[in-house]
Amino acid sequence: RHALPECLFFFGLSCDPGQGMPCCSRQSDAYHRKEAIAKSLAPVGGVNAAHQLLREYYLLAGTNARVGINNMKFLVVDDFSTVRRIVKNMLASLGCHNVQQADDGRTALPMLKKGNFDFVIVDGNMAGMQGIDLVKHIRADEELKHLPILMITDVGKREQIIKGRQAGVNGFIEKPFTAAVLKEKLGKIYESLKR
């Protein structure tokens, strides 16, 4: 028997024996309890590895509709505070309120390694550590490499997109963009994670 359903049960989540799917009394109960669940699994492979295991279980169980991007924890990385604020406000308008910010890649890496992030939005062109370099660091780290990444690019920067894809970026969004476009881009990445 898979250990994860037992862990979910331990934290007060029932499990449908026919489908092996966590059943929540509220829409996002399971996801809201992920930190407690992840910490219980952390001794096996670290908090980030535990979060990934839990996320993969949700994907396999088909519970993504109940989890949703609005319950994810975002890290927005950009060297311009105005851009960070705009993106944070757009995310809030989409129902995503768990958002933290970093002013460059060097600041972002230790934040990511402390764990619990679910999604990274990074500007491709930053002072200091470039966005592409941050992506490479994330993909090279065993505990972070699973994180979905949306890269913000300047209009017409095809070379940046090519390098980003090679580095492992999941999706791109060109400046300037609206909340509707951001929602579409996040949705496409989110759907791709279920395949």
PDB file of C-alpha atoms in Angstrom:
ATOM      1  CA  ARG A   1       0.000   0.000   0.000  1.00  0.00           C
ATOM      2  CA  HIS A   2       1.281   3.494  -0.861  1.00  0.00           C
ATOM      3  CA  ALA A   3       2.546   5.370   2.197  1.00  0.00           C
ATOM      4  CA  LEU A   4       1.190   8.729   1.109  1.00  0.00           C
ATOM      5  CA  PRO A   5      -2.536   7.947   1.464  1.00  0.00           C
ATOM      6  CA  GLU A   6      -1.742   6.765   5.004  1.00  0.00           C
ATOM      7  CA  CYS A   7      -0.037  10.079   5.656  1.00  0.00           C
ATOM      8  CA  LEU A   8      -3.038  11.963   4.270  1.00  0.00           C
ATOM      9  CA  PHE A   9      -5.315   9.914   6.509  1.00  0.00           C
ATOM     10  CA  PHE A  10      -3.091  10.720   9.502  1.00  0.00           C
ATOM     11  CA  PHE A  11      -3.610  14.431   8.877  1.00  0.00           C
ATOM     12  CA  GLY A  12      -7.369  14.085   8.783  1.00  0.00           C
ATOM     13  CA  LEU A  13      -8.024  13.422   5.122  1.00  0.00           C
ATOM     14  CA  SER A  14     -10.138  10.462   4.133  1.00  0.00           C
ATOM     15  CA  CYS A  15      -9.195   8.336   1.149  1.00  0.00           C
ATOM     16  CA  ASP A  16     -11.586   6.831  -1.375  1.00  0.00           C
ATOM     17  CA  PRO A  17     -10.642   3.132  -1.397  1.00  0.00           C
ATOM     18  CA  GLY A  18     -12.036   2.687  -4.891  1.00  0.00           C
ATOM     19  CA  GLN A  19     -10.133   5.526  -6.513  1.00  0.00           C
ATOM     20  CA  GLY A  20      -7.241   6.142  -4.134  1.00  0.00           C
ATOM     21  CA  MET A  21      -8.152   9.822  -4.171  1.00  0.00           C
ATOM     22  CA  PRO A  22      -7.978  12.208  -1.206  1.00  0.00           C
ATOM     23  CA  CYS A  23     -11.459  13.469  -0.344  1.00  0.00           C
ATOM     24  CA  CYS A  24     -11.578  16.933   1.222  1.00  0.00           C
ATOM     25  CA  SER A  25     -14.384  18.416   3.274  1.00  0.00           C
ATOM     26  CA  ARG A  26     -13.399  21.801   1.825  1.00  0.00           C
ATOM     27  CA  GLN A  27     -12.104  22.417  -1.675  1.00  0.00           C
ATOM     28  CA  SER A  28      -8.468  22.944  -0.748  1.00  0.00           C
ATOM     29  CA  ASP A  29      -8.131  21.187   2.614  1.00  0.00           C
ATOM     30  CA  ALA A  30      -5.511  18.781   1.323  1.00  0.00           C
ATOM     31  CA  TYR A  31      -3.407  21.496  -0.160  1.00  0.00           C
ATOM     32  CA  HIS A  32      -3.662  23.762   2.879  1.00  0.00           C
ATOM     33  CA  ARG A  33      -2.327  20.908   4.991  1.00  0.00           C
ATOM     34  CA  LYS A  34       0.567  20.177   2.639  1.00  0.00           C
ATOM     35  CA  GLU A  35       3.165  21.830   4.852  1.00  0.00           C
ATOM     36  CA  ALA A  36       2.308  19.615   7.799  1.00  0.00           C
ATOM     37  CA  ILE A  37       2.266  16.572   5.543  1.00  0.00           C
ATOM     38  CA  ALA A  38       5.543  17.537   3.887  1.00  0.00           C
ATOM     39  CA  LYS A  39       7.243  18.036   7.238  1.00  0.00           C
ATOM     40  CA  SER A  40       6.209  14.557   8.304  1.00  0.00           C
ATOM     41  CA  LEU A  41       7.882  13.176   5.176  1.00  0.00           C
ATOM     42  CA  ALA A  42      10.894  15.496   5.329  1.00  0.00           C
ATOM     43  CA  PRO A  43      13.218  13.073   7.192  1.00  0.00           C
ATOM     44  CA  VAL A  44      13.070  10.804   4.135  1.00  0.00           C
ATOM     45  CA  GLY A  45      14.328  13.300   1.579  1.00  0.00           C
ATOM     46  CA  GLY A  46      13.960  16.909   2.706  1.00  0.00           C
ATOM     47  CA  VAL A  47      10.966  19.236   2.751  1.00  0.00           C
ATOM     48  CA  ASN A  48      11.162  20.074  -0.965  1.00  0.00           C
ATOM     49  CA  ALA A  49      11.297  16.389  -1.906  1.00  0.00           C
ATOM     50  CA  ALA A  50       8.298  15.758   0.331  1.00  0.00           C
ATOM     51  CA  HIS A  51       6.356  18.557  -1.333  1.00  0.00           C
ATOM     52  CA  GLN A  52       7.137  17.098  -4.736  1.00  0.00           C
ATOM     53  CA  LEU A  53       5.983  13.641  -3.628  1.00  0.00           C
ATOM     54  CA  LEU A  54       2.711  15.110  -2.390  1.00  0.00           C
ATOM     55  CA  ARG A  55       2.269  17.124  -5.595  1.00  0.00           C
ATOM     56  CA  GLU A  56       2.859  14.034  -7.734  1.00  0.00           C
ATOM     57  CA  TYR A  57       0.271  12.139  -5.705  1.00  0.00           C
ATOM     58  CA  TYR A  58      -2.289  14.864  -6.390  1.00  0.00           C
ATOM     59  CA  LEU A  59      -1.490  14.693 -10.115  1.00  0.00           C
ATOM     60  CA  LEU A  60      -1.816  10.931 -10.254  1.00  0.00           C
ATOM     61  CA  ALA A  61      -4.989  10.975  -8.194  1.00  0.00           C
ATOM     62  CA  GLY A  62      -6.585  13.550 -10.469  1.00  0.00           C
ATOM     63  CA  THR A  63      -7.269  16.091  -7.717  1.00  0.00           C
ATOM     64  CA  ASN A  64      -5.790  19.134  -9.481  1.00  0.00           C
ATOM     65  CA  ALA A  65      -9.169  20.734 -10.093  1.00  0.00           C
ATOM     66  CA  ARG A  66      -9.604  20.928  -6.351  1.00  0.00           C
ATOM     67  CA  VAL A  67      -6.058  22.103  -5.660  1.00  0.00           C
ATOM     68  CA  GLY A  68      -5.790  24.901  -8.264  1.00  0.00           C
ATOM     69  CA  ILE A  69      -3.123  27.478  -8.963  1.00  0.00           C
ATOM     70  CA  ASN A  70      -4.762  29.889  -6.520  1.00  0.00           C
ATOM     71  CA  ASN A  71      -3.534  27.706  -3.658  1.00  0.00           C
ATOM     72  CA  MET A  72       0.052  27.602  -4.911  1.00  0.00           C
ATOM     73  CA  LYS A  73       2.904  29.520  -3.312  1.00  0.00           C
ATOM     74  CA  PHE A  74       4.603  31.794  -5.864  1.00  0.00           C
ATOM     75  CA  LEU A  75       8.031  33.390  -5.931  1.00  0.00           C
ATOM     76  CA  VAL A  76       8.265  36.436  -8.226  1.00  0.00           C
ATOM     77  CA  VAL A  77      11.852  37.296  -9.165  1.00  0.00           C
ATOM     78  CA  ASP A  78      12.586  40.636 -10.839  1.00  0.00           C
ATOM     79  CA  ASP A  79      15.147  43.369 -10.203  1.00  0.00           C
ATOM     80  CA  PHE A  80      12.501  46.096 -10.622  1.00  0.00           C
ATOM     81  CA  SER A  81      10.237  46.514  -7.613  1.00  0.00           C
ATOM     82  CA  THR A  82       7.514  48.041  -9.805  1.00  0.00           C
ATOM     83  CA  VAL A  83       7.352  44.922 -11.987  1.00  0.00           C
ATOM     84  CA  ARG A  84       7.283  42.684  -8.913  1.00  0.00           C
ATOM     85  CA  ARG A  85       4.413  44.699  -7.456  1.00  0.00           C
ATOM     86  CA  ILE A  86       2.455  44.612 -10.721  1.00  0.00           C
ATOM     87  CA  VAL A  87       2.862  40.844 -11.057  1.00  0.00           C
ATOM     88  CA  LYS A  88       1.930  40.318  -7.416  1.00  0.00           C
ATOM     89  CA  ASN A  89      -1.216  42.423  -7.860  1.00  0.00           C
ATOM     90  CA  MET A  90      -2.128  40.513 -11.021  1.00  0.00           C
ATOM     91  CA  LEU A  91      -1.733  37.222  -9.182  1.00  0.00           C
ATOM     92  CA  ALA A  92      -3.930  38.557  -6.371  1.00  0.00           C
ATOM     93  CA  SER A  93      -6.603  39.482  -8.934  1.00  0.00           C
ATOM     94  CA  LEU A  94      -6.496  35.835 -10.074  1.00  0.00           C
ATOM     95  CA  GLY A  95      -6.989  34.592  -6.513  1.00  0.00           C
ATOM     96  CA  CYS A  96      -3.308  33.816  -5.855  1.00  0.00           C
ATOM     97  CA  HIS A  97      -2.435  35.510  -2.578  1.00  0.00           C
ATOM     98  CA  ASN A  98       0.507  33.427  -1.373  1.00  0.00           C
ATOM     99  CA  VAL A  99       3.228  35.390  -3.182  1.00  0.00           C
ATOM    100  CA  GLN A 100       6.754  36.302  -2.134  1.00  0.00           C
ATOM    101  CA  GLN A 101       9.293  38.439  -3.971  1.00  0.00           C
ATOM    102  CA  ALA A 102      13.025  38.396  -4.687  1.00  0.00           C
ATOM    103  CA  ASP A 103      15.016  41.174  -6.338  1.00  0.00           C
ATOM    104  CA  ASP A 104      17.437  38.906  -8.212  1.00  0.00           C
ATOM    105  CA  GLY A 105      18.584  35.311  -8.649  1.00  0.00           C
ATOM    106  CA  ARG A 106      21.059  35.451  -5.772  1.00  0.00           C
ATOM    107  CA  THR A 107      18.282  36.453  -3.400  1.00  0.00           C
ATOM    108  CA  ALA A 108      15.857  33.923  -4.858  1.00  0.00           C
ATOM    109  CA  LEU A 109      18.018  30.794  -4.527  1.00  0.00           C
ATOM    110  CA  PRO A 110      18.257  30.684  -0.709  1.00  0.00           C
ATOM    111  CA  MET A 111      14.545  31.484  -0.487  1.00  0.00           C
ATOM    112  CA  LEU A 112      13.740  28.568  -2.785  1.00  0.00           C
ATOM    113  CA  LYS A 113      16.019  26.207  -0.868  1.00  0.00           C
ATOM    114  CA  LYS A 114      14.155  26.973   2.350  1.00  0.00           C
ATOM    115  CA  GLY A 115      11.272  25.230   0.656  1.00  0.00           C
ATOM    116  CA  ASN A 116       7.533  25.278   0.151  1.00  0.00           C
ATOM    117  CA  PHE A 117       7.352  27.185  -3.153  1.00  0.00           C
ATOM    118  CA  ASP A 118       5.207  25.749  -5.932  1.00  0.00           C
ATOM    119  CA  PHE A 119       5.781  28.137  -8.838  1.00  0.00           C
ATOM    120  CA  VAL A 120       8.514  30.552  -9.961  1.00  0.00           C
ATOM    121  CA  ILE A 121       7.939  33.626 -12.133  1.00  0.00           C
ATOM    122  CA  VAL A 122      11.272  35.142 -13.168  1.00  0.00           C
ATOM    123  CA  ASP A 123      12.362  37.997 -15.399  1.00  0.00           C
ATOM    124  CA  GLY A 124      14.742  36.821 -18.068  1.00  0.00           C
ATOM    125  CA  ASN A 125      16.786  40.024 -18.048  1.00  0.00           C
ATOM    126  CA  MET A 126      18.044  41.073 -14.623  1.00  0.00           C
ATOM    127  CA  ALA A 127      21.103  42.751 -13.191  1.00  0.00           C
ATOM    128  CA  GLY A 128      23.382  40.413 -11.271  1.00  0.00           C
ATOM    129  CA  MET A 129      22.283  36.828 -11.780  1.00  0.00           C
ATOM    130  CA  GLN A 130      20.328  36.635 -15.035  1.00  0.00           C
ATOM    131  CA  GLY A 131      16.998  34.849 -15.113  1.00  0.00           C
ATOM    132  CA  ILE A 132      18.405  32.111 -17.330  1.00  0.00           C
ATOM    133  CA  ASP A 133      21.164  31.449 -14.775  1.00  0.00           C
ATOM    134  CA  LEU A 134      18.618  31.139 -11.978  1.00  0.00           C
ATOM    135  CA  VAL A 135      16.703  28.621 -14.098  1.00  0.00           C
ATOM    136  CA  LYS A 136      19.874  26.577 -14.593  1.00  0.00           C
ATOM    137  CA  HIS A 137      20.534  26.563 -10.840  1.00  0.00           C
ATOM    138  CA  ILE A 138      16.960  25.430 -10.166  1.00  0.00           C
ATOM    139  CA  ARG A 139      17.107  22.627 -12.735  1.00  0.00           C
ATOM    140  CA  ALA A 140      20.465  21.431 -11.383  1.00  0.00           C
ATOM    141  CA  ASP A 141      19.165  21.168  -7.814  1.00  0.00           C
ATOM    142  CA  GLU A 142      17.567  17.831  -6.929  1.00  0.00           C
ATOM    143  CA  GLU A 143      15.095  19.416  -4.522  1.00  0.00           C
ATOM    144  CA  LEU A 144      14.121  22.310  -6.793  1.00  0.00           C
ATOM    145  CA  LYS A 145      14.231  20.909 -10.327  1.00  0.00           C
ATOM    146  CA  HIS A 146      10.523  19.984 -10.299  1.00  0.00           C
ATOM    147  CA  LEU A 147       9.374  23.603  -9.900  1.00  0.00           C
ATOM    148  CA  PRO A 148       7.391  25.047 -12.829  1.00  0.00           C
ATOM    149  CA  ILE A 149       8.943  28.262 -14.177  1.00  0.00           C
ATOM    150  CA  LEU A 150       7.332  31.081 -16.145  1.00  0.00           C
ATOM    151  CA  MET A 151       9.856  33.512 -17.646  1.00  0.00           C
ATOM    152  CA  ILE A 152       9.060  37.154 -18.352  1.00  0.00           C
ATOM    153  CA  THR A 153      10.718  38.310 -21.581  1.00  0.00           C
ATOM    154  CA  ASP A 154      11.005  41.488 -23.615  1.00  0.00           C
ATOM    155  CA  VAL A 155       9.152  41.685 -26.921  1.00  0.00           C
ATOM    156  CA  GLY A 156      11.011  40.042 -29.793  1.00  0.00           C
ATOM    157  CA  LYS A 157      13.686  38.383 -27.652  1.00  0.00           C
ATOM    158  CA  ARG A 158      13.604  35.104 -29.571  1.00  0.00           C
ATOM    159  CA  GLU A 159      17.137  34.152 -28.533  1.00  0.00           C
ATOM    160  CA  GLN A 160      16.165  34.519 -24.884  1.00  0.00           C
ATOM    161  CA  ILE A 161      13.220  32.169 -25.426  1.00  0.00           C
ATOM    162  CA  ILE A 162      15.400  29.584 -27.178  1.00  0.00           C
ATOM    163  CA  LYS A 163      17.962  29.633 -24.361  1.00  0.00           C
ATOM    164  CA  GLY A 164      15.177  29.518 -21.804  1.00  0.00           C
ATOM    165  CA  ARG A 165      13.641  26.417 -23.345  1.00  0.00           C
ATOM    166  CA  GLN A 166      17.022  24.736 -23.433  1.00  0.00           C
ATOM    167  CA  ALA A 167      17.499  25.546 -19.746  1.00  0.00           C
ATOM    168  CA  GLY A 168      14.109  24.105 -18.799  1.00  0.00           C
ATOM    169  CA  VAL A 169      11.671  27.031 -18.664  1.00  0.00           C
ATOM    170  CA  ASN A 170       8.043  25.823 -18.802  1.00  0.00           C
ATOM    171  CA  GLY A 171       6.525  28.905 -20.396  1.00  0.00           C
ATOM    172  CA  PHE A 172       7.141  32.512 -21.469  1.00  0.00           C
ATOM    173  CA  ILE A 173       5.213  35.769 -21.228  1.00  0.00           C
ATOM    174  CA  GLU A 174       6.168  38.925 -23.109  1.00  0.00           C
ATOM    175  CA  LYS A 175       6.100  42.400 -21.580  1.00  0.00           C
ATOM    176  CA  PRO A 176       3.785  44.200 -21.397  1.00  0.00           C
ATOM    177  CA  PHE A 177       1.050  41.758 -20.428  1.00  0.00           C
ATOM    178  CA  THR A 178      -2.329  41.760 -18.732  1.00  0.00           C
ATOM    179  CA  ALA A 179      -3.745  39.646 -15.921  1.00  0.00           C
ATOM    180  CA  ALA A 180      -5.774  37.737 -18.513  1.00  0.00           C
ATOM    181  CA  VAL A 181      -2.625  36.792 -20.431  1.00  0.00           C
ATOM    182  CA  LEU A 182      -0.877  35.827 -17.195  1.00  0.00           C
ATOM    183  CA  LYS A 183      -3.823  33.608 -16.279  1.00  0.00           C
ATOM    184  CA  GLU A 184      -3.651  31.920 -19.690  1.00  0.00           C
ATOM    185  CA  LYS A 185       0.096  31.283 -19.414  1.00  0.00           C
ATOM    186  CA  LEU A 186      -0.167  29.903 -15.876  1.00  0.00           C
ATOM    187  CA  GLY A 187      -3.062  27.701 -16.934  1.00  0.00           C
ATOM    188  CA  LYS A 188      -1.124  26.191 -19.827  1.00  0.00           C
ATOM    189  CA  ILE A 189       1.813  25.330 -17.574  1.00  0.00           C
ATOM    190  CA  TYR A 190      -0.524  23.976 -14.913  1.00  0.00           C
ATOM    191  CA  GLU A 191      -2.307  21.745 -17.405  1.00  0.00           C
ATOM    192  CA  SER A 192       0.992  20.461 -18.793  1.00  0.00           C
ATOM    193  CA  LEU A 193       1.978  19.273 -15.309  1.00  0.00           C
ATOM    194  CA  LYS A 194      -0.957  16.857 -15.314  1.00  0.00           C
ATOM    195  CA  ARG A 195       0.234  15.007 -18.426  1.00  0.00           C
TER     196      ARG A 195
END
